[in-house]
Amino acid sequence: MVIKPKVRGFICTNAHPAGCAASVKEQIDYVKSQGALENAPKNVLVIGCSTGYGLASRITAAFGAEAKTLGVCFEKEPTERKTGTAGWYNTAAFHQQAEAAGLYHKTLNGDAFSHELKEQVIDLIKQDLGEIDLIVYSLASPRRTDPDTGEAYISSLKPVGDVYTTKTFDTSKKLVHEITLEPANQDEIDNTVKVMGGEDWELWIKALNEAGVLSQNCRTTAYTYIGKELTWPIYGHATIGKAKEDLDRASTALNNTYSDINLKAYVTSLKAVVTQASSAIPVMPLYISLMYQVMKDEGCHEGVIEQIYGLFNTLLLSDNPPVDEANRLRMDGVETNDDIQGKIKAIWPEVTTENFPELGDYAGYNQDFLKLFGFGFDGVDYDADVSPLADW
Ligand code: NAD
């Protein structure tokens, strides 16, 4: 079939296998162009390994440290008539490249929140790897089923406390306009914490430790976004921010509970980038477009792979990395500094539908968005008839 992007609101409902392979290769080439990582982990588990920051973490571990990688994701397989999800094709491409490089790679596709998936991962570790020395927790999901009660929880993207009126950019209608977001009630806050908070990260580490597959001195990190004033009402101080605060609680609990094996658990705060998860959050497409413009003008823009390679290279693998007041690793310092934020704040009130293309980098945002699904890569023939099928 000839595959062209089918964008519906903040999601693209199809993906291009050759384009996703180009995207994975671009990231691998970036990592290979950097120096080999010191203090490298040997056996790495990436939970949420198929897209965004998790995929970049897997690529960095494999191609920057020659680590064996075991991945977990939740992706849709293609059929003869329908493409798979981008994460499916990314994983197929990662496997192909890792195979060619002689690097161990296995991926389990299923619900990371379930006990069954955790057991399957543990069986694979016992069979193939023995122990794990780095666990990256990079899930982004709108729902979670509690594995003990079977109860399903849905997260909300709402302010906490007050009604919040701000500008946003509607990516379907291509309009900058005001939106008013009603605050979440307590149930919505609690449910978001249940889905995106630290409970499942703790369950993973507990299960791995009980099975005896965590190495002495092993590390784990979960990813957060903290941001600043412009995004706090919808992110940092909103329902999702409450869930992210719970990650801080979980990291402290993990460090205390597993001190016998000297586990080091960190929450890492990363820069805002275009991913499937961030595109779904109101205000973020506008904020990211303006932030990209400012950071590109200042020559300090970074994408997922630069952020994650930088994290591994400068913080995560160090023995005593610098941490903030909540023991977090910070890769978001450039985005959140007063100079960059001041420049974004100066543009914010001026932006209208008409001047958005000049004031903001929506072209860059949109290009990155399409690339998430394998569209817009040089060297890929988008008029060619390709098979949507791909296997791992
Ligand atoms: P993403 O949507 O690109 O990736 C999500 C991953 O989770 C995919 O691999 C998907 O398959 C997997 N997944 C989702 N539900 C699953 C389930 N039930 N079982 C197994 N796998 C499942 O998201 P992302 O933006 O890379 O986000 C990853 C983490 O990084 C999140 O914690 C997010 O909050 C954080 N983060 C993102 C940004 C950003 O701007 N995108 C910034 C800072 C931090």
Tab-separated table of C-alpha atoms and ligand atoms in Angstrom:
chain	number	residue	atom	x	y	z
A	1	MET	CA	0.000	0.000	0.000
A	2	VAL	CA	0.997	3.653	-0.415
A	3	ILE	CA	1.094	5.129	3.083
A	4	LYS	CA	0.364	8.838	3.612
A	5	PRO	CA	-0.209	10.404	7.052
A	6	LYS	CA	-3.753	10.236	8.423
A	7	VAL	CA	-3.773	12.898	11.120
A	8	ARG	CA	-6.813	13.048	13.422
A	9	GLY	CA	-6.560	15.806	16.010
A	10	PHE	CA	-3.414	15.248	18.072
A	11	ILE	CA	-2.721	11.763	16.742
A	12	CYS	CA	-1.708	10.211	13.457
A	13	THR	CA	-3.613	6.956	13.033
A	14	ASN	CA	-1.121	5.247	10.744
A	15	ALA	CA	2.646	4.974	10.429
A	16	HIS	CA	5.239	4.349	7.735
A	17	PRO	CA	7.525	1.335	8.271
A	18	ALA	CA	10.442	2.667	6.204
A	19	GLY	CA	10.113	6.126	7.777
A	20	CYS	CA	10.113	4.670	11.296
A	21	ALA	CA	13.222	2.686	10.364
A	22	ALA	CA	14.827	5.949	9.160
A	23	SER	CA	13.909	7.600	12.457
A	24	VAL	CA	15.507	4.806	14.494
A	25	LYS	CA	18.609	4.865	12.288
A	26	GLU	CA	18.927	8.648	12.696
A	27	GLN	CA	18.988	8.212	16.481
A	28	ILE	CA	21.432	5.300	16.315
A	29	ASP	CA	23.746	7.336	14.069
A	30	TYR	CA	23.641	10.221	16.534
A	31	VAL	CA	24.615	7.962	19.446
A	32	LYS	CA	27.373	6.307	17.429
A	33	SER	CA	28.764	9.743	16.527
A	34	GLN	CA	29.214	10.477	20.252
A	35	GLY	CA	31.828	8.801	22.414
A	36	ALA	CA	31.241	5.407	24.004
A	37	LEU	CA	29.652	5.723	27.437
A	38	GLU	CA	31.746	5.152	30.530
A	39	ASN	CA	30.550	3.130	33.512
A	40	ALA	CA	28.238	1.415	31.034
A	41	PRO	CA	25.368	-0.806	32.135
A	42	LYS	CA	25.455	-4.349	30.754
A	43	ASN	CA	21.844	-5.485	30.931
A	44	VAL	CA	19.135	-2.876	30.591
A	45	LEU	CA	15.369	-3.127	30.944
A	46	VAL	CA	13.395	-0.319	29.290
A	47	ILE	CA	9.719	-0.176	30.240
A	48	GLY	CA	8.060	1.904	27.500
A	49	CYS	CA	10.801	1.181	24.944
A	50	SER	CA	9.112	1.764	21.595
A	51	THR	CA	8.701	5.529	21.155
A	52	GLY	CA	9.801	8.879	22.594
A	53	TYR	CA	12.157	9.009	25.548
A	54	GLY	CA	12.043	5.245	26.184
A	55	LEU	CA	13.128	4.381	22.637
A	56	ALA	CA	15.948	6.938	22.886
A	57	SER	CA	16.999	5.311	26.189
A	58	ARG	CA	17.104	1.883	24.607
A	59	ILE	CA	19.096	3.146	21.622
A	60	THR	CA	21.546	4.958	23.911
A	61	ALA	CA	22.043	1.883	26.102
A	62	ALA	CA	22.522	-0.430	23.119
A	63	PHE	CA	24.561	1.705	20.752
A	64	GLY	CA	26.336	3.909	23.308
A	65	ALA	CA	27.158	1.176	25.801
A	66	GLU	CA	26.760	-2.094	23.881
A	67	ALA	CA	24.244	-3.110	26.530
A	68	LYS	CA	21.887	-6.022	26.106
A	69	THR	CA	18.399	-4.542	26.075
A	70	LEU	CA	15.078	-6.018	27.048
A	71	GLY	CA	12.130	-3.809	26.151
A	72	VAL	CA	8.474	-3.626	27.132
A	73	CYS	CA	5.876	-1.754	25.110
A	74	PHE	CA	2.209	-1.745	24.138
A	75	GLU	CA	1.934	-1.487	20.364
A	76	LYS	CA	-0.414	-2.604	17.609
A	77	GLU	CA	0.746	-5.170	15.082
A	78	PRO	CA	0.108	-4.394	11.390
A	79	THR	CA	-2.210	-6.419	9.190
A	80	GLU	CA	-2.296	-6.732	5.386
A	81	ARG	CA	-4.801	-3.849	5.313
A	82	LYS	CA	-3.805	-1.627	8.221
A	83	THR	CA	-0.454	-0.286	9.320
A	84	GLY	CA	0.898	-1.059	12.766
A	85	THR	CA	1.646	1.697	15.265
A	86	ALA	CA	4.866	3.676	14.979
A	87	GLY	CA	6.187	1.932	18.088
A	88	TRP	CA	5.707	-1.425	16.383
A	89	TYR	CA	7.800	-0.363	13.387
A	90	ASN	CA	10.376	1.392	15.600
A	91	THR	CA	10.826	-1.821	17.540
A	92	ALA	CA	11.140	-3.901	14.353
A	93	ALA	CA	13.788	-1.458	13.087
A	94	PHE	CA	15.617	-1.443	16.423
A	95	HIS	CA	15.716	-5.255	16.400
A	96	GLN	CA	17.104	-5.285	12.870
A	97	GLN	CA	19.862	-2.805	13.717
A	98	ALA	CA	20.713	-4.488	17.026
A	99	GLU	CA	20.843	-7.870	15.275
A	100	ALA	CA	23.225	-6.475	12.636
A	101	ALA	CA	25.421	-5.036	15.403
A	102	GLY	CA	25.426	-8.325	17.325
A	103	LEU	CA	23.590	-6.820	20.297
A	104	TYR	CA	21.134	-8.836	22.405
A	105	HIS	CA	17.588	-7.492	22.041
A	106	LYS	CA	14.200	-8.845	23.021
A	107	THR	CA	10.899	-7.021	23.377
A	108	LEU	CA	7.674	-8.030	25.075
A	109	ASN	CA	4.526	-6.404	23.748
A	110	GLY	CA	1.802	-6.275	26.387
A	111	ASP	CA	0.434	-4.449	29.410
A	112	ALA	CA	3.366	-3.356	31.583
A	113	PHE	CA	0.955	-2.688	34.465
A	114	SER	CA	-0.034	-6.371	34.695
A	115	HIS	CA	1.545	-9.028	36.912
A	116	GLU	CA	1.698	-11.407	33.922
A	117	LEU	CA	3.944	-9.142	31.865
A	118	LYS	CA	6.267	-8.613	34.850
A	119	GLU	CA	6.506	-12.401	35.260
A	120	GLN	CA	7.314	-12.867	31.569
A	121	VAL	CA	10.069	-10.267	31.814
A	122	ILE	CA	11.525	-11.959	34.895
A	123	ASP	CA	11.498	-15.351	33.145
A	124	LEU	CA	13.355	-13.856	30.187
A	125	ILE	CA	15.935	-12.188	32.432
A	126	LYS	CA	16.536	-15.483	34.254
A	127	GLN	CA	16.799	-17.371	30.993
A	128	ASP	CA	18.968	-14.927	29.026
A	129	LEU	CA	20.609	-12.306	31.204
A	130	GLY	CA	20.790	-13.379	34.839
A	131	GLU	CA	20.628	-9.852	36.232
A	132	ILE	CA	19.624	-6.341	35.249
A	133	ASP	CA	21.743	-3.323	36.194
A	134	LEU	CA	19.634	-0.476	34.785
A	135	ILE	CA	15.857	-0.116	34.626
A	136	VAL	CA	14.418	2.836	32.703
A	137	TYR	CA	10.749	3.477	33.457
A	138	SER	CA	9.324	5.520	30.562
A	139	LEU	CA	5.641	4.686	30.365
A	140	ALA	CA	3.117	7.256	29.228
A	141	SER	CA	-0.408	5.908	29.325
A	142	PRO	CA	-3.885	7.381	29.709
A	143	ARG	CA	-5.169	4.317	31.609
A	144	ARG	CA	-4.075	1.603	33.993
A	145	THR	CA	-5.759	-1.494	35.333
A	146	ASP	CA	-4.769	-2.228	38.917
A	147	PRO	CA	-3.240	-5.705	38.722
A	148	ASP	CA	-4.606	-6.769	42.136
A	149	THR	CA	-8.168	-5.432	42.061
A	150	GLY	CA	-8.771	-5.406	38.297
A	151	GLU	CA	-10.145	-1.881	38.634
A	152	ALA	CA	-9.449	0.383	35.633
A	153	TYR	CA	-8.272	3.977	36.177
A	154	ILE	CA	-8.216	6.805	33.637
A	155	SER	CA	-5.961	9.828	33.960
A	156	SER	CA	-7.050	13.443	33.394
A	157	LEU	CA	-5.165	16.419	32.040
A	158	LYS	CA	-6.740	19.170	34.141
A	159	PRO	CA	-5.656	22.024	36.393
A	160	VAL	CA	-5.807	21.574	40.142
A	161	GLY	CA	-7.558	24.151	42.336
A	162	ASP	CA	-8.700	26.932	40.023
A	163	VAL	CA	-10.282	27.301	36.612
A	164	TYR	CA	-7.460	28.126	34.207
A	165	THR	CA	-7.825	30.244	31.090
A	166	THR	CA	-4.916	30.401	28.679
A	167	LYS	CA	-3.933	30.350	25.051
A	168	THR	CA	-3.625	27.140	23.141
A	169	PHE	CA	-3.042	26.054	19.565
A	170	ASP	CA	-5.617	23.749	18.042
A	171	THR	CA	-3.511	21.503	15.811
A	172	SER	CA	-6.548	20.317	13.768
A	173	LYS	CA	-8.094	23.720	13.068
A	174	LYS	CA	-4.712	25.495	13.066
A	175	LEU	CA	-6.049	28.224	15.351
A	176	VAL	CA	-4.502	30.010	18.313
A	177	HIS	CA	-7.359	30.632	20.744
A	178	GLU	CA	-8.224	30.885	24.429
A	179	ILE	CA	-9.357	27.851	26.343
A	180	THR	CA	-10.800	27.597	29.798
A	181	LEU	CA	-10.015	24.406	31.647
A	182	GLU	CA	-12.138	23.355	34.608
A	183	PRO	CA	-10.197	22.091	37.626
A	184	ALA	CA	-10.093	18.382	38.410
A	185	ASN	CA	-12.073	16.939	41.289
A	186	GLN	CA	-10.330	14.790	43.900
A	187	ASP	CA	-11.233	11.532	42.135
A	188	GLU	CA	-9.664	12.745	38.903
A	189	ILE	CA	-6.494	13.753	40.746
A	190	ASP	CA	-6.312	10.412	42.562
A	191	ASN	CA	-6.951	8.439	39.375
A	192	THR	CA	-4.198	10.308	37.515
A	193	VAL	CA	-1.778	9.529	40.333
A	194	LYS	CA	-2.870	5.882	40.129
A	195	VAL	CA	-2.096	5.781	36.382
A	196	MET	CA	1.023	7.942	36.062
A	197	GLY	CA	2.374	8.018	39.645
A	198	GLY	CA	5.064	5.838	41.173
A	199	GLU	CA	3.049	2.785	42.236
A	200	ASP	CA	3.761	0.687	39.145
A	201	TRP	CA	7.465	1.668	39.114
A	202	GLU	CA	7.634	0.375	42.695
A	203	LEU	CA	5.790	-2.824	41.725
A	204	TRP	CA	8.322	-3.463	38.962
A	205	ILE	CA	11.307	-3.037	41.264
A	206	LYS	CA	9.646	-5.162	43.971
A	207	ALA	CA	8.934	-7.997	41.531
A	208	LEU	CA	12.444	-7.878	40.048
A	209	ASN	CA	14.042	-7.815	43.499
A	210	GLU	CA	11.919	-10.684	44.828
A	211	ALA	CA	12.939	-12.730	41.796
A	212	GLY	CA	16.612	-11.990	42.573
A	213	VAL	CA	17.329	-10.456	39.175
A	214	LEU	CA	18.514	-6.997	40.278
A	215	SER	CA	22.273	-6.614	40.396
A	216	GLN	CA	24.113	-5.093	43.331
A	217	ASN	CA	24.421	-1.287	42.705
A	218	CYS	CA	21.719	-1.338	40.044
A	219	ARG	CA	20.124	1.922	38.948
A	220	THR	CA	16.650	2.917	37.960
A	221	THR	CA	15.146	6.117	36.655
A	222	ALA	CA	11.636	7.320	35.859
A	223	TYR	CA	11.054	10.386	33.704
A	224	THR	CA	9.252	13.567	34.656
A	225	TYR	CA	8.554	17.021	33.295
A	226	ILE	CA	8.661	19.945	35.713
A	227	GLY	CA	8.560	23.019	33.454
A	228	LYS	CA	7.928	26.592	34.648
A	229	GLU	CA	5.152	29.180	35.103
A	230	LEU	CA	3.810	28.943	31.533
A	231	THR	CA	3.124	25.206	31.821
A	232	TRP	CA	2.639	24.778	35.579
A	233	PRO	CA	-1.157	25.343	35.511
A	234	ILE	CA	-1.633	22.495	32.993
A	235	TYR	CA	1.349	20.319	33.869
A	236	GLY	CA	3.574	20.849	36.908
A	237	HIS	CA	0.815	21.993	39.266
A	238	ALA	CA	-1.969	20.076	37.504
A	239	THR	CA	-3.238	16.470	37.727
A	240	ILE	CA	-0.247	15.106	35.814
A	241	GLY	CA	2.085	17.105	38.081
A	242	LYS	CA	0.473	15.446	41.122
A	243	ALA	CA	1.245	12.077	39.565
A	244	LYS	CA	4.813	13.191	38.908
A	245	GLU	CA	5.153	14.316	42.569
A	246	ASP	CA	4.254	10.752	43.454
A	247	LEU	CA	7.300	9.599	41.444
A	248	ASP	CA	9.446	11.631	43.871
A	249	ARG	CA	7.794	9.815	46.774
A	250	ALA	CA	8.430	6.492	45.037
A	251	SER	CA	12.110	7.206	44.347
A	252	THR	CA	12.693	7.954	48.052
A	253	ALA	CA	10.841	4.767	49.005
A	254	LEU	CA	12.860	2.711	46.507
A	255	ASN	CA	16.188	4.080	47.745
A	256	ASN	CA	15.210	3.268	51.338
A	257	THR	CA	13.697	-0.151	50.679
A	258	TYR	CA	16.491	-1.527	48.515
A	259	SER	CA	19.519	-0.033	50.262
A	260	ASP	CA	20.726	-3.620	50.910
A	261	ILE	CA	21.534	-3.998	47.206
A	262	ASN	CA	22.553	-0.325	46.996
A	263	LEU	CA	19.853	0.437	44.425
A	264	LYS	CA	20.001	4.019	43.170
A	265	ALA	CA	16.597	5.337	42.103
A	266	TYR	CA	16.276	8.739	40.459
A	267	VAL	CA	13.505	10.716	38.905
A	268	THR	CA	14.950	12.506	35.864
A	269	SER	CA	13.428	15.765	34.667
A	270	LEU	CA	13.648	16.092	30.891
A	271	LYS	CA	13.017	18.871	28.406
A	272	ALA	CA	9.626	19.187	26.698
A	273	VAL	CA	9.771	17.579	23.248
A	274	VAL	CA	7.245	16.458	20.660
A	275	THR	CA	6.106	12.911	21.416
A	276	GLN	CA	2.792	11.110	21.158
A	277	ALA	CA	2.290	11.743	24.879
A	278	SER	CA	3.083	15.478	24.886
A	279	SER	CA	1.004	16.212	21.752
A	280	ALA	CA	-2.098	15.150	23.673
A	281	ILE	CA	-1.666	17.749	26.431
A	282	PRO	CA	-3.557	21.054	25.942
A	283	VAL	CA	-1.263	24.110	25.643
A	284	MET	CA	1.870	21.983	25.038
A	285	PRO	CA	1.866	22.259	21.194
A	286	LEU	CA	1.812	26.078	21.558
A	287	TYR	CA	4.381	26.139	24.349
A	288	ILE	CA	6.700	23.685	22.567
A	289	SER	CA	6.491	25.602	19.269
A	290	LEU	CA	7.486	28.867	20.996
A	291	MET	CA	10.149	27.163	23.106
A	292	TYR	CA	11.626	25.437	20.009
A	293	GLN	CA	11.797	28.808	18.230
A	294	VAL	CA	13.595	30.459	21.145
A	295	MET	CA	15.963	27.551	21.776
A	296	LYS	CA	16.777	27.138	18.074
A	297	ASP	CA	17.462	30.901	17.813
A	298	GLU	CA	19.759	30.602	20.837
A	299	GLY	CA	21.471	27.515	19.376
A	300	CYS	CA	20.585	25.293	22.346
A	301	HIS	CA	17.725	23.179	21.007
A	302	GLU	CA	17.795	19.461	21.803
A	303	GLY	CA	15.561	16.559	20.802
A	304	VAL	CA	14.897	13.218	22.519
A	305	ILE	CA	18.144	11.501	21.602
A	306	GLU	CA	20.376	14.459	22.548
A	307	GLN	CA	18.599	14.691	25.921
A	308	ILE	CA	18.917	10.987	26.674
A	309	TYR	CA	22.488	10.566	25.473
A	310	GLY	CA	23.327	13.621	27.613
A	311	LEU	CA	21.544	12.081	30.596
A	312	PHE	CA	23.459	8.811	30.325
A	313	ASN	CA	26.746	10.556	29.581
A	314	THR	CA	26.699	13.214	32.282
A	315	LEU	CA	24.373	12.066	35.083
A	316	LEU	CA	22.731	8.663	35.129
A	317	LEU	CA	25.845	6.498	34.929
A	318	SER	CA	27.955	8.653	37.291
A	319	ASP	CA	28.696	7.385	40.769
A	320	ASN	CA	27.606	10.565	42.524
A	321	PRO	CA	25.691	12.695	40.053
A	322	PRO	CA	24.575	16.195	41.042
A	323	VAL	CA	20.905	16.129	42.078
A	324	ASP	CA	18.329	18.789	42.912
A	325	GLU	CA	16.601	19.285	46.276
A	326	ALA	CA	14.305	16.303	45.591
A	327	ASN	CA	17.178	13.994	44.547
A	328	ARG	CA	16.242	14.377	40.877
A	329	LEU	CA	18.571	14.368	37.892
A	330	ARG	CA	17.967	17.517	35.845
A	331	MET	CA	18.311	17.620	32.062
A	332	ASP	CA	15.850	20.511	31.733
A	333	GLY	CA	18.141	23.290	32.985
A	334	VAL	CA	18.501	25.082	29.668
A	335	GLU	CA	14.778	25.056	28.882
A	336	THR	CA	13.804	26.272	32.334
A	337	ASN	CA	16.451	28.961	32.839
A	338	ASP	CA	15.191	32.519	33.314
A	339	ASP	CA	16.657	33.772	30.058
A	340	ILE	CA	14.926	31.197	27.830
A	341	GLN	CA	11.678	31.357	29.822
A	342	GLY	CA	11.779	35.180	29.747
A	343	LYS	CA	12.006	35.121	25.953
A	344	ILE	CA	9.080	32.682	25.650
A	345	LYS	CA	7.022	34.751	28.103
A	346	ALA	CA	7.691	37.890	26.056
A	347	ILE	CA	6.270	36.274	22.902
A	348	TRP	CA	3.333	34.484	24.591
A	349	PRO	CA	0.881	37.452	24.820
A	350	GLU	CA	1.654	38.517	21.240
A	351	VAL	CA	0.855	35.207	19.525
A	352	THR	CA	-2.168	35.069	17.252
A	353	THR	CA	-3.251	32.603	14.574
A	354	GLU	CA	-1.861	34.966	11.934
A	355	ASN	CA	1.611	35.593	13.382
A	356	PHE	CA	2.143	32.146	14.947
A	357	PRO	CA	4.173	30.834	11.951
A	358	GLU	CA	6.694	33.693	12.390
A	359	LEU	CA	6.770	33.908	16.186
A	360	GLY	CA	6.770	30.185	16.852
A	361	ASP	CA	8.400	27.173	15.272
A	362	TYR	CA	5.174	25.395	14.385
A	363	ALA	CA	6.856	24.158	11.202
A	364	GLY	CA	9.481	22.430	13.374
A	365	TYR	CA	6.818	21.141	15.756
A	366	ASN	CA	4.758	19.714	12.905
A	367	GLN	CA	7.789	18.185	11.233
A	368	ASP	CA	8.769	16.462	14.502
A	369	PHE	CA	5.153	15.340	14.983
A	370	LEU	CA	4.994	13.702	11.543
A	371	LYS	CA	8.421	12.145	12.051
A	372	LEU	CA	7.057	10.355	15.147
A	373	PHE	CA	4.994	8.312	12.708
A	374	GLY	CA	7.727	7.896	10.102
A	375	PHE	CA	6.711	10.725	7.750
A	376	GLY	CA	9.004	13.404	6.311
A	377	PHE	CA	12.347	11.597	6.139
A	378	ASP	CA	14.678	12.303	3.219
A	379	GLY	CA	15.508	9.152	1.358
A	380	VAL	CA	12.141	7.492	1.980
A	381	ASP	CA	9.931	7.156	-1.091
A	382	TYR	CA	6.470	8.011	0.222
A	383	ASP	CA	4.848	7.247	-3.162
A	384	ALA	CA	6.172	3.694	-3.188
A	385	ASP	CA	3.904	0.734	-2.659
A	386	VAL	CA	5.149	-0.833	0.586
A	387	SER	CA	4.028	-3.766	2.656
A	388	PRO	CA	2.695	-2.673	6.055
A	389	LEU	CA	3.811	-5.988	7.527
A	390	ALA	CA	6.882	-6.071	9.741
A	391	ASP	CA	7.974	-8.649	12.253
A	392	TRP	CA	10.310	-8.657	15.222
B	1	NAD	P1	5.545	8.122	24.426
B	1	NAD	O1	4.071	8.170	24.238
B	1	NAD	O2	6.411	8.418	23.248
B	1	NAD	O3	5.994	6.647	24.940
B	1	NAD	C1	5.223	5.877	25.806
B	1	NAD	C2	5.753	4.447	25.861
B	1	NAD	O4	4.970	3.723	26.824
B	1	NAD	C3	5.627	3.667	24.537
B	1	NAD	O5	6.736	2.808	24.396
B	1	NAD	C4	4.371	2.800	24.763
B	1	NAD	O6	4.334	1.596	24.004
B	1	NAD	C5	4.528	2.505	26.247
B	1	NAD	N1	3.278	2.112	26.920
B	1	NAD	C6	2.172	2.860	27.136
B	1	NAD	N2	1.247	2.139	27.835
B	1	NAD	C7	1.811	0.929	28.071
B	1	NAD	C8	1.381	-0.239	28.753
B	1	NAD	N3	0.188	-0.314	29.360
B	1	NAD	N4	2.213	-1.309	28.772
B	1	NAD	C9	3.438	-1.267	28.155
B	1	NAD	N5	3.899	-0.179	27.527
B	1	NAD	C10	3.099	0.903	27.492
B	1	NAD	O7	5.861	9.048	25.649
B	1	NAD	P2	7.099	9.957	26.107
B	1	NAD	O8	6.749	11.364	25.863
B	1	NAD	O9	8.376	9.399	25.621
B	1	NAD	O10	6.997	9.768	27.694
B	1	NAD	C11	7.801	8.866	28.424
B	1	NAD	C12	8.024	9.460	29.798
B	1	NAD	O11	8.779	10.671	29.657
B	1	NAD	C13	6.721	9.839	30.528
B	1	NAD	O12	6.860	9.564	31.890
B	1	NAD	C14	6.646	11.340	30.305
B	1	NAD	O13	5.896	12.006	31.293
B	1	NAD	C15	8.121	11.695	30.390
B	1	NAD	N6	8.478	13.016	29.818
B	1	NAD	C16	8.031	13.381	28.579
B	1	NAD	C17	8.340	14.659	28.109
B	1	NAD	C18	7.855	15.123	26.747
B	1	NAD	O14	7.909	16.324	26.470
B	1	NAD	N7	7.414	14.233	25.885
B	1	NAD	C19	9.123	15.539	28.869
B	1	NAD	C20	9.604	15.107	30.095
B	1	NAD	C21	9.258	13.838	30.568
